[in-house]
Amino acid sequence: MGTQTEIPPHAEKKPFLRRLAPDRSQQIRRVAQGLFVLLNGWLGMQFYLWVRYFERGGTGFYVPRPAGVEGWLPIAGFMNFKYFLVTGLVPSVHPAAMFLFMAFVFMSLLLKKAFCSWLCPVGTVSEYLWKLGQRIFGRTLCLPRWVDIPLRGLKYLLLGFFVFIIGSMSAEALQDFMHTSYGMVADVKMMNFFRTMGTTAIVVIAVLAILSVLVQNFWCRYACPYGALMGLVSLLSPVKIRRDADACINCGKCATACPAGLPVDRLIQVRSAECTGCMACVAVCSAQDALQFSLPPNSSAPSNRWHRRALSPRVVVGIMACIFFGLILYARATGHWNTDLPRAVYLELVPHANEASHPGM
Ligand code: SF4
Ligand code: SF4
């Protein structure tokens, strides 16, 4: 007779050990990551051509300034957001930074830190670096708890520093800052940093890259203040990874697959600020409906089975796209998307962007 498959004892009372359809969340996530990297590459190329036009004194090929590049100015986005909250006015310098900041924070409010694992280009590079490390060494390093926990606090300290500085600025001070030479060409300075990197910057980036190969998500887990903010906001998210203990077969695959090192197999819902909603845990779970990225149970419904309120990866992408493009369209339609500065200002400032020093220095 043929070989018999050994059935685990708990399988008898759990009829659905296999998913009916293969999970596509990680393929869909990789497509979203790839598209966002391409979008950022496209914006970077356009912005470079725009900067070169002004560096040549306003001659040669002109490309309009892509406002989307302000997504790389999260601090300006945060400052403008506070200005908007206090005054009710949309700032005229780097307004797109504010709309993109709001979009990413709103995503975290609804979908945990999905921005970090589905869209952020730095998160994408970080993920591919630790996967490279796994391929080379067969595993990544897991820092002991007494090192891991204090290191994780570093990103909150950085976030606290920015919150303290920006929180203590008045609306007038925020507006004045944005209208200094430094504030107006903060985006050009950011690009020049990468164009003319000094030895120190190269060494720091190389060390971070090596650490990211050795330790999963080193930058995101320990040093990114933007991720820290998203994590804190994500604590309010109604959508969480939820485990149905009745359907779970306790195989532990979800915990092994979790890049944030969370004990998913021992939790009923994952509340942690480290959860990025990547759905890697859901993808490896082979017990039907045991693990879902879902809304809380609806106790007033005829059945309170929470898995009926689960979000598919397509819905996750759809929600993120609606928030992202919805806010951009709103800003465009109301005339608040582009920075409102005359061409003469750029002709004067862009070629000398590196000479513009921080007003606080
Ligand atoms: S718990 Fe699941 S969704 Fe959250 S980080 Fe871990 S693998 Fe990703
Ligand atoms: S992957 Fe996690 S949730 Fe799914 S059956 Fe295994 S232990 Fe349970």
Tab-separated table of C-alpha atoms and ligand atoms in Angstrom:
chain	number	residue	atom	x	y	z
A	1	MET	CA	0.000	0.000	0.000
A	2	GLY	CA	1.116	3.639	-0.467
A	3	THR	CA	2.778	5.680	2.223
A	4	GLN	CA	0.350	7.006	4.765
A	5	THR	CA	0.417	10.683	5.615
A	6	GLU	CA	0.675	11.190	9.323
A	7	ILE	CA	-2.182	13.371	10.518
A	8	PRO	CA	-1.389	15.521	13.548
A	9	PRO	CA	-3.854	14.954	16.398
A	10	HIS	CA	-5.230	18.514	16.233
A	11	ALA	CA	-5.940	18.087	12.505
A	12	GLU	CA	-8.976	15.897	13.214
A	13	LYS	CA	-10.937	18.737	14.711
A	14	LYS	CA	-9.559	21.276	12.198
A	15	PRO	CA	-10.883	20.320	8.768
A	16	PHE	CA	-9.180	22.982	6.653
A	17	LEU	CA	-5.407	22.567	6.845
A	18	ARG	CA	-4.747	24.098	3.416
A	19	ARG	CA	-5.778	27.329	1.830
A	20	LEU	CA	-8.158	27.018	-1.064
A	21	ALA	CA	-6.203	29.579	-3.082
A	22	PRO	CA	-2.465	30.323	-2.976
A	23	ASP	CA	-1.539	33.512	-1.127
A	24	ARG	CA	-0.318	36.233	-3.492
A	25	SER	CA	0.311	38.942	-0.883
A	26	GLN	CA	4.092	38.904	-1.204
A	27	GLN	CA	4.059	39.035	-5.014
A	28	ILE	CA	1.598	41.943	-4.903
A	29	ARG	CA	3.685	43.673	-2.243
A	30	ARG	CA	6.848	43.307	-4.325
A	31	VAL	CA	5.054	44.799	-7.341
A	32	ALA	CA	3.914	47.777	-5.200
A	33	GLN	CA	7.465	48.219	-3.865
A	34	GLY	CA	8.928	48.024	-7.381
A	35	LEU	CA	6.459	50.559	-8.789
A	36	PHE	CA	7.179	52.984	-5.960
A	37	VAL	CA	10.952	52.650	-6.498
A	38	LEU	CA	10.409	53.353	-10.223
A	39	LEU	CA	8.198	56.354	-9.404
A	40	ASN	CA	10.898	57.747	-7.113
A	41	GLY	CA	13.583	57.120	-9.738
A	42	TRP	CA	11.461	58.994	-12.295
A	43	LEU	CA	10.928	61.916	-9.900
A	44	GLY	CA	14.643	61.962	-9.050
A	45	MET	CA	15.596	62.097	-12.741
A	46	GLN	CA	13.163	64.947	-13.469
A	47	PHE	CA	14.320	66.869	-10.422
A	48	TYR	CA	17.975	66.449	-11.416
A	49	LEU	CA	17.239	67.911	-14.872
A	50	TRP	CA	15.324	70.793	-13.275
A	51	VAL	CA	18.267	71.545	-10.928
A	52	ARG	CA	20.767	71.381	-13.826
A	53	TYR	CA	18.665	73.909	-15.782
A	54	PHE	CA	18.982	76.478	-12.977
A	55	GLU	CA	22.626	75.608	-12.322
A	56	ARG	CA	23.293	76.541	-15.960
A	57	GLY	CA	21.713	79.936	-15.366
A	58	GLY	CA	18.306	79.083	-16.832
A	59	THR	CA	19.567	77.798	-20.170
A	60	GLY	CA	19.188	74.473	-21.950
A	61	PHE	CA	16.489	71.864	-21.621
A	62	TYR	CA	13.755	72.833	-19.110
A	63	VAL	CA	11.853	70.194	-17.150
A	64	PRO	CA	9.109	71.331	-14.735
A	65	ARG	CA	9.933	70.771	-11.078
A	66	PRO	CA	8.275	67.513	-9.864
A	67	ALA	CA	6.596	68.444	-6.585
A	68	GLY	CA	6.465	64.760	-5.600
A	69	VAL	CA	10.175	64.918	-4.810
A	70	GLU	CA	9.134	66.648	-1.572
A	71	GLY	CA	8.174	63.227	-0.252
A	72	TRP	CA	11.892	63.056	0.610
A	73	LEU	CA	11.483	66.028	2.965
A	74	PRO	CA	9.586	64.471	5.891
A	75	ILE	CA	10.781	67.129	8.351
A	76	ALA	CA	9.497	69.913	6.072
A	77	GLY	CA	6.275	67.883	5.756
A	78	PHE	CA	5.979	67.698	9.536
A	79	MET	CA	6.693	71.438	9.969
A	80	ASN	CA	4.150	72.378	7.312
A	81	PHE	CA	1.598	70.028	8.846
A	82	LYS	CA	1.925	71.809	12.181
A	83	TYR	CA	1.642	75.178	10.408
A	84	PHE	CA	-1.536	73.934	8.706
A	85	LEU	CA	-3.000	72.654	12.005
A	86	VAL	CA	-2.319	75.946	13.794
A	87	THR	CA	-3.322	78.404	11.060
A	88	GLY	CA	-5.637	76.411	8.796
A	89	LEU	CA	-3.539	77.673	5.870
A	90	VAL	CA	-1.663	75.538	3.340
A	91	PRO	CA	1.973	76.693	3.289
A	92	SER	CA	3.323	78.038	-0.004
A	93	VAL	CA	6.797	76.442	0.249
A	94	HIS	CA	6.921	72.629	0.011
A	95	PRO	CA	3.151	72.039	0.352
A	96	ALA	CA	3.524	68.654	-1.389
A	97	ALA	CA	5.793	67.550	1.486
A	98	MET	CA	2.839	68.154	3.816
A	99	PHE	CA	0.275	66.327	1.661
A	100	LEU	CA	2.578	63.321	1.260
A	101	PHE	CA	3.375	63.339	4.985
A	102	MET	CA	-0.378	63.344	5.710
A	103	ALA	CA	-0.969	60.537	3.198
A	104	PHE	CA	1.680	58.275	4.756
A	105	VAL	CA	0.517	58.991	8.318
A	106	PHE	CA	-3.105	58.327	7.311
A	107	MET	CA	-2.056	55.000	5.771
A	108	SER	CA	-0.469	54.061	9.120
A	109	LEU	CA	-3.647	55.053	10.925
A	110	LEU	CA	-5.659	52.607	8.800
A	111	LEU	CA	-3.216	49.842	7.846
A	112	LYS	CA	-0.464	49.629	10.490
A	113	LYS	CA	2.975	50.614	9.152
A	114	ALA	CA	2.056	49.396	5.653
A	115	PHE	CA	3.837	52.421	4.165
A	116	CYS	CA	7.164	51.002	5.449
A	117	SER	CA	6.801	47.521	3.951
A	118	TRP	CA	4.703	48.229	0.843
A	119	LEU	CA	5.965	51.611	-0.414
A	120	CYS	CA	9.003	53.166	1.273
A	121	PRO	CA	12.036	52.838	-1.072
A	122	VAL	CA	14.412	52.788	1.918
A	123	GLY	CA	12.377	49.941	3.432
A	124	THR	CA	12.553	48.113	0.100
A	125	VAL	CA	16.353	48.456	-0.125
A	126	SER	CA	16.629	47.411	3.514
A	127	GLU	CA	14.512	44.297	2.863
A	128	TYR	CA	16.583	43.258	-0.148
A	129	LEU	CA	19.805	43.763	1.845
A	130	TRP	CA	18.791	41.400	4.658
A	131	LYS	CA	17.476	38.890	2.117
A	132	LEU	CA	20.905	39.086	0.449
A	133	GLY	CA	22.446	38.427	3.858
A	134	GLN	CA	20.205	35.388	4.324
A	135	ARG	CA	21.219	34.102	0.905
A	136	ILE	CA	24.950	34.547	1.607
A	137	PHE	CA	25.103	33.431	5.245
A	138	GLY	CA	21.949	31.292	5.447
A	139	ARG	CA	20.554	33.483	8.261
A	140	THR	CA	20.525	36.981	9.720
A	141	LEU	CA	21.763	37.981	13.152
A	142	CYS	CA	19.255	38.324	15.965
A	143	LEU	CA	20.519	40.841	18.506
A	144	PRO	CA	20.061	39.806	22.169
A	145	ARG	CA	17.110	41.516	23.890
A	146	TRP	CA	19.341	43.654	26.125
A	147	VAL	CA	20.857	45.192	22.959
A	148	ASP	CA	17.729	45.086	20.792
A	149	ILE	CA	15.337	46.893	23.154
A	150	PRO	CA	17.540	49.933	23.972
A	151	LEU	CA	18.555	50.197	20.300
A	152	ARG	CA	14.892	50.224	19.254
A	153	GLY	CA	14.452	53.209	21.553
A	154	LEU	CA	16.942	55.180	19.441
A	155	LYS	CA	14.411	55.931	16.707
A	156	TYR	CA	11.909	57.209	19.290
A	157	LEU	CA	14.591	59.486	20.759
A	158	LEU	CA	15.250	60.915	17.288
A	159	LEU	CA	11.515	61.351	16.735
A	160	GLY	CA	11.171	63.006	20.170
A	161	PHE	CA	13.947	65.435	19.246
A	162	PHE	CA	12.119	66.542	16.061
A	163	VAL	CA	8.732	66.692	17.824
A	164	PHE	CA	10.243	68.849	20.578
A	165	ILE	CA	11.940	71.261	18.141
A	166	ILE	CA	8.959	71.570	15.776
A	167	GLY	CA	6.422	71.538	18.611
A	168	SER	CA	8.123	74.518	20.255
A	169	MET	CA	8.093	76.634	17.052
A	170	SER	CA	5.303	79.151	16.517
A	171	ALA	CA	3.440	79.378	13.202
A	172	GLU	CA	5.405	82.527	12.332
A	173	ALA	CA	8.708	80.801	13.112
A	174	LEU	CA	7.725	77.843	10.907
A	175	GLN	CA	6.807	80.118	8.029
A	176	ASP	CA	9.987	82.186	8.444
A	177	PHE	CA	12.082	79.017	8.424
A	178	MET	CA	10.487	77.789	5.199
A	179	HIS	CA	11.176	81.149	3.543
A	180	THR	CA	14.889	81.192	4.381
A	181	SER	CA	17.300	80.232	1.587
A	182	TYR	CA	17.876	76.959	3.440
A	183	GLY	CA	14.169	76.144	3.649
A	184	MET	CA	13.401	77.070	0.044
A	185	VAL	CA	16.128	74.845	-1.443
A	186	ALA	CA	16.034	72.062	1.158
A	187	ASP	CA	15.150	69.657	-1.679
A	188	VAL	CA	18.170	70.764	-3.759
A	189	LYS	CA	20.431	70.408	-0.732
A	190	MET	CA	19.075	66.904	-0.198
A	191	MET	CA	19.950	65.928	-3.763
A	192	ASN	CA	23.363	67.599	-3.568
A	193	PHE	CA	24.089	65.518	-0.488
A	194	PHE	CA	23.880	62.380	-2.642
A	195	ARG	CA	25.579	63.988	-5.658
A	196	THR	CA	28.640	65.188	-3.759
A	197	MET	CA	28.896	62.808	-0.844
A	198	GLY	CA	31.908	63.288	1.422
A	199	THR	CA	34.019	60.469	2.846
A	200	THR	CA	32.183	60.543	6.187
A	201	ALA	CA	28.764	60.167	4.537
A	202	ILE	CA	30.028	57.323	2.322
A	203	VAL	CA	31.490	55.491	5.339
A	204	VAL	CA	28.265	55.943	7.386
A	205	ILE	CA	26.073	54.693	4.517
A	206	ALA	CA	28.424	51.751	3.887
A	207	VAL	CA	28.338	50.778	7.577
A	208	LEU	CA	24.511	50.999	7.591
A	209	ALA	CA	24.368	48.860	4.429
A	210	ILE	CA	26.647	46.201	5.944
A	211	LEU	CA	24.635	46.180	9.180
A	212	SER	CA	21.443	45.866	7.087
A	213	VAL	CA	22.876	42.769	5.370
A	214	LEU	CA	23.672	41.201	8.744
A	215	VAL	CA	20.620	42.285	10.804
A	216	GLN	CA	17.025	42.282	9.510
A	217	ASN	CA	15.758	45.828	8.791
A	218	PHE	CA	18.586	47.422	10.786
A	219	TRP	CA	17.817	51.005	9.698
A	220	CYS	CA	14.023	50.701	9.984
A	221	ARG	CA	14.077	48.870	13.302
A	222	TYR	CA	16.591	51.036	15.115
A	223	ALA	CA	17.213	54.385	13.478
A	224	CYS	CA	14.331	55.662	11.303
A	225	PRO	CA	12.358	58.430	13.109
A	226	TYR	CA	9.766	58.436	10.311
A	227	GLY	CA	9.135	54.724	10.957
A	228	ALA	CA	8.915	55.487	14.689
A	229	LEU	CA	6.150	58.019	14.003
A	230	MET	CA	4.319	55.585	11.711
A	231	GLY	CA	4.645	52.894	14.401
A	232	LEU	CA	3.127	55.083	17.114
A	233	VAL	CA	0.263	56.147	14.821
A	234	SER	CA	-0.259	52.508	13.788
A	235	LEU	CA	-1.156	51.601	17.392
A	236	LEU	CA	-4.530	53.239	16.635
A	237	SER	CA	-5.075	51.208	13.472
A	238	PRO	CA	-8.289	49.130	13.520
A	239	VAL	CA	-6.723	46.718	11.002
A	240	LYS	CA	-4.315	44.277	12.622
A	241	ILE	CA	-2.892	40.828	12.131
A	242	ARG	CA	-5.368	38.587	13.961
A	243	ARG	CA	-5.019	34.889	14.762
A	244	ASP	CA	-7.915	32.516	15.234
A	245	ALA	CA	-6.682	30.173	17.957
A	246	ASP	CA	-9.311	27.575	16.989
A	247	ALA	CA	-8.150	27.370	13.392
A	248	CYS	CA	-4.401	27.654	14.203
A	249	ILE	CA	-2.394	24.420	14.139
A	250	ASN	CA	0.475	25.925	16.158
A	251	CYS	CA	3.110	25.289	13.515
A	252	GLY	CA	4.999	28.506	14.348
A	253	LYS	CA	5.691	29.347	10.690
A	254	CYS	CA	4.235	32.861	11.054
A	255	ALA	CA	6.647	33.783	13.856
A	256	THR	CA	9.599	32.439	11.871
A	257	ALA	CA	8.569	34.430	8.796
A	258	CYS	CA	7.970	37.725	10.632
A	259	PRO	CA	10.750	40.193	9.712
A	260	ALA	CA	9.967	42.180	12.864
A	261	GLY	CA	10.627	39.108	15.028
A	262	LEU	CA	7.142	39.165	16.579
A	263	PRO	CA	5.768	36.036	18.316
A	264	VAL	CA	2.735	35.954	15.996
A	265	ASP	CA	1.965	32.312	16.836
A	266	ARG	CA	1.383	33.240	20.495
A	267	LEU	CA	-0.727	36.348	19.970
A	268	ILE	CA	-4.429	36.737	19.239
A	269	GLN	CA	-3.823	40.113	17.664
A	270	VAL	CA	-0.544	41.837	16.830
A	271	ARG	CA	-0.651	45.294	18.406
A	272	SER	CA	3.100	45.980	18.261
A	273	ALA	CA	4.348	49.256	16.771
A	274	GLU	CA	6.967	47.140	14.953
A	275	CYS	CA	4.365	45.330	12.793
A	276	THR	CA	4.568	46.691	9.259
A	277	GLY	CA	1.484	44.906	7.928
A	278	CYS	CA	3.719	43.155	5.388
A	279	MET	CA	1.506	40.013	5.536
A	280	ALA	CA	4.571	37.727	5.333
A	281	CYS	CA	3.090	35.814	8.279
A	282	VAL	CA	-0.273	35.418	6.526
A	283	ALA	CA	1.491	34.211	3.365
A	284	VAL	CA	3.134	31.244	5.109
A	285	CYS	CA	0.156	30.151	7.193
A	286	SER	CA	-1.320	26.963	5.795
A	287	ALA	CA	-4.316	26.654	8.148
A	288	GLN	CA	-7.345	28.152	6.487
A	289	ASP	CA	-8.422	31.480	7.983
A	290	ALA	CA	-6.119	31.054	10.991
A	291	LEU	CA	-4.266	34.302	10.340
A	292	GLN	CA	-5.597	37.429	8.641
A	293	PHE	CA	-4.906	41.125	8.279
A	294	SER	CA	-8.357	42.143	9.406
A	295	LEU	CA	-10.726	44.592	11.030
A	296	PRO	CA	-11.900	43.759	14.580
A	297	PRO	CA	-14.747	41.286	15.010
A	298	ASN	CA	-18.205	42.715	14.486
A	299	SER	CA	-20.099	41.464	17.504
A	300	SER	CA	-23.455	42.751	16.219
A	301	ALA	CA	-23.237	40.682	13.023
A	302	PRO	CA	-25.002	37.275	12.907
A	303	SER	CA	-21.581	35.641	12.916
A	304	ASN	CA	-18.692	37.297	14.683
A	305	ARG	CA	-16.051	35.297	12.811
A	306	TRP	CA	-13.444	38.016	12.359
A	307	HIS	CA	-11.978	36.460	9.233
A	308	ARG	CA	-15.017	37.650	7.309
A	309	ARG	CA	-13.637	41.158	7.812
A	310	ALA	CA	-10.160	40.306	6.495
A	311	LEU	CA	-8.418	42.550	3.974
A	312	SER	CA	-6.967	40.937	0.865
A	313	PRO	CA	-3.609	42.267	-0.410
A	314	ARG	CA	-5.422	43.849	-3.359
A	315	VAL	CA	-7.672	45.766	-0.968
A	316	VAL	CA	-4.600	46.890	1.025
A	317	VAL	CA	-2.982	48.225	-2.176
A	318	GLY	CA	-6.300	49.777	-3.245
A	319	ILE	CA	-6.685	51.659	0.066
A	320	MET	CA	-3.098	52.933	-0.100
A	321	ALA	CA	-3.566	54.031	-3.732
A	322	CYS	CA	-6.828	55.856	-2.870
A	323	ILE	CA	-5.150	57.753	-0.012
A	324	PHE	CA	-1.995	58.537	-2.030
A	325	PHE	CA	-3.626	59.634	-5.287
A	326	GLY	CA	-6.676	61.097	-3.530
A	327	LEU	CA	-4.591	63.598	-1.548
A	328	ILE	CA	-2.431	64.438	-4.585
A	329	LEU	CA	-5.510	65.066	-6.720
A	330	TYR	CA	-7.069	67.190	-3.978
A	331	ALA	CA	-3.874	69.277	-3.640
A	332	ARG	CA	-3.662	69.706	-7.418
A	333	ALA	CA	-7.345	70.575	-7.797
A	334	THR	CA	-7.115	73.249	-5.076
A	335	GLY	CA	-3.867	74.712	-6.479
A	336	HIS	CA	-1.803	73.672	-3.434
A	337	TRP	CA	0.474	71.023	-4.916
A	338	ASN	CA	3.361	73.070	-6.293
A	339	THR	CA	5.742	75.300	-4.363
A	340	ASP	CA	4.866	78.893	-5.153
A	341	LEU	CA	8.234	80.617	-5.758
A	342	PRO	CA	9.210	82.904	-8.648
A	343	ARG	CA	11.722	81.687	-11.222
A	344	ALA	CA	14.140	84.500	-10.250
A	345	VAL	CA	14.427	83.031	-6.725
A	346	TYR	CA	15.456	79.643	-8.106
A	347	LEU	CA	17.932	81.277	-10.507
A	348	GLU	CA	19.597	82.898	-7.544
A	349	LEU	CA	19.410	80.066	-4.999
A	350	VAL	CA	19.762	76.745	-6.837
A	351	PRO	CA	23.370	77.239	-8.092
A	352	HIS	CA	24.429	78.211	-4.542
A	353	ALA	CA	22.255	75.754	-2.615
A	354	ASN	CA	25.237	74.276	-0.756
A	355	GLU	CA	26.100	77.701	0.637
A	356	ALA	CA	22.684	78.078	2.289
A	357	SER	CA	23.266	77.222	5.930
A	358	HIS	CA	20.701	76.182	8.532
A	359	PRO	CA	19.147	79.334	10.059
A	360	GLY	CA	19.715	77.949	13.559
A	361	MET	CA	23.470	77.663	13.008
B	1	SF4	S1	3.300	40.347	12.269
B	1	SF4	FE1	2.990	39.714	10.130
B	1	SF4	S2	2.420	41.634	9.103
B	1	SF4	FE2	3.337	42.221	11.072
B	1	SF4	S3	5.528	42.535	10.582
B	1	SF4	FE3	5.306	40.401	11.271
B	1	SF4	S4	5.058	39.262	9.336
B	1	SF4	FE4	4.646	41.408	8.841
B	2	SF4	S1	1.388	29.951	10.663
B	2	SF4	FE1	0.927	30.801	12.712
B	2	SF4	S2	-1.291	31.212	12.685
B	2	SF4	FE2	-0.865	29.879	10.934
B	2	SF4	S3	-1.230	27.838	11.753
B	2	SF4	FE3	0.963	28.227	12.013
B	2	SF4	S4	1.152	29.065	14.096
B	2	SF4	FE4	-1.050	29.179	13.533
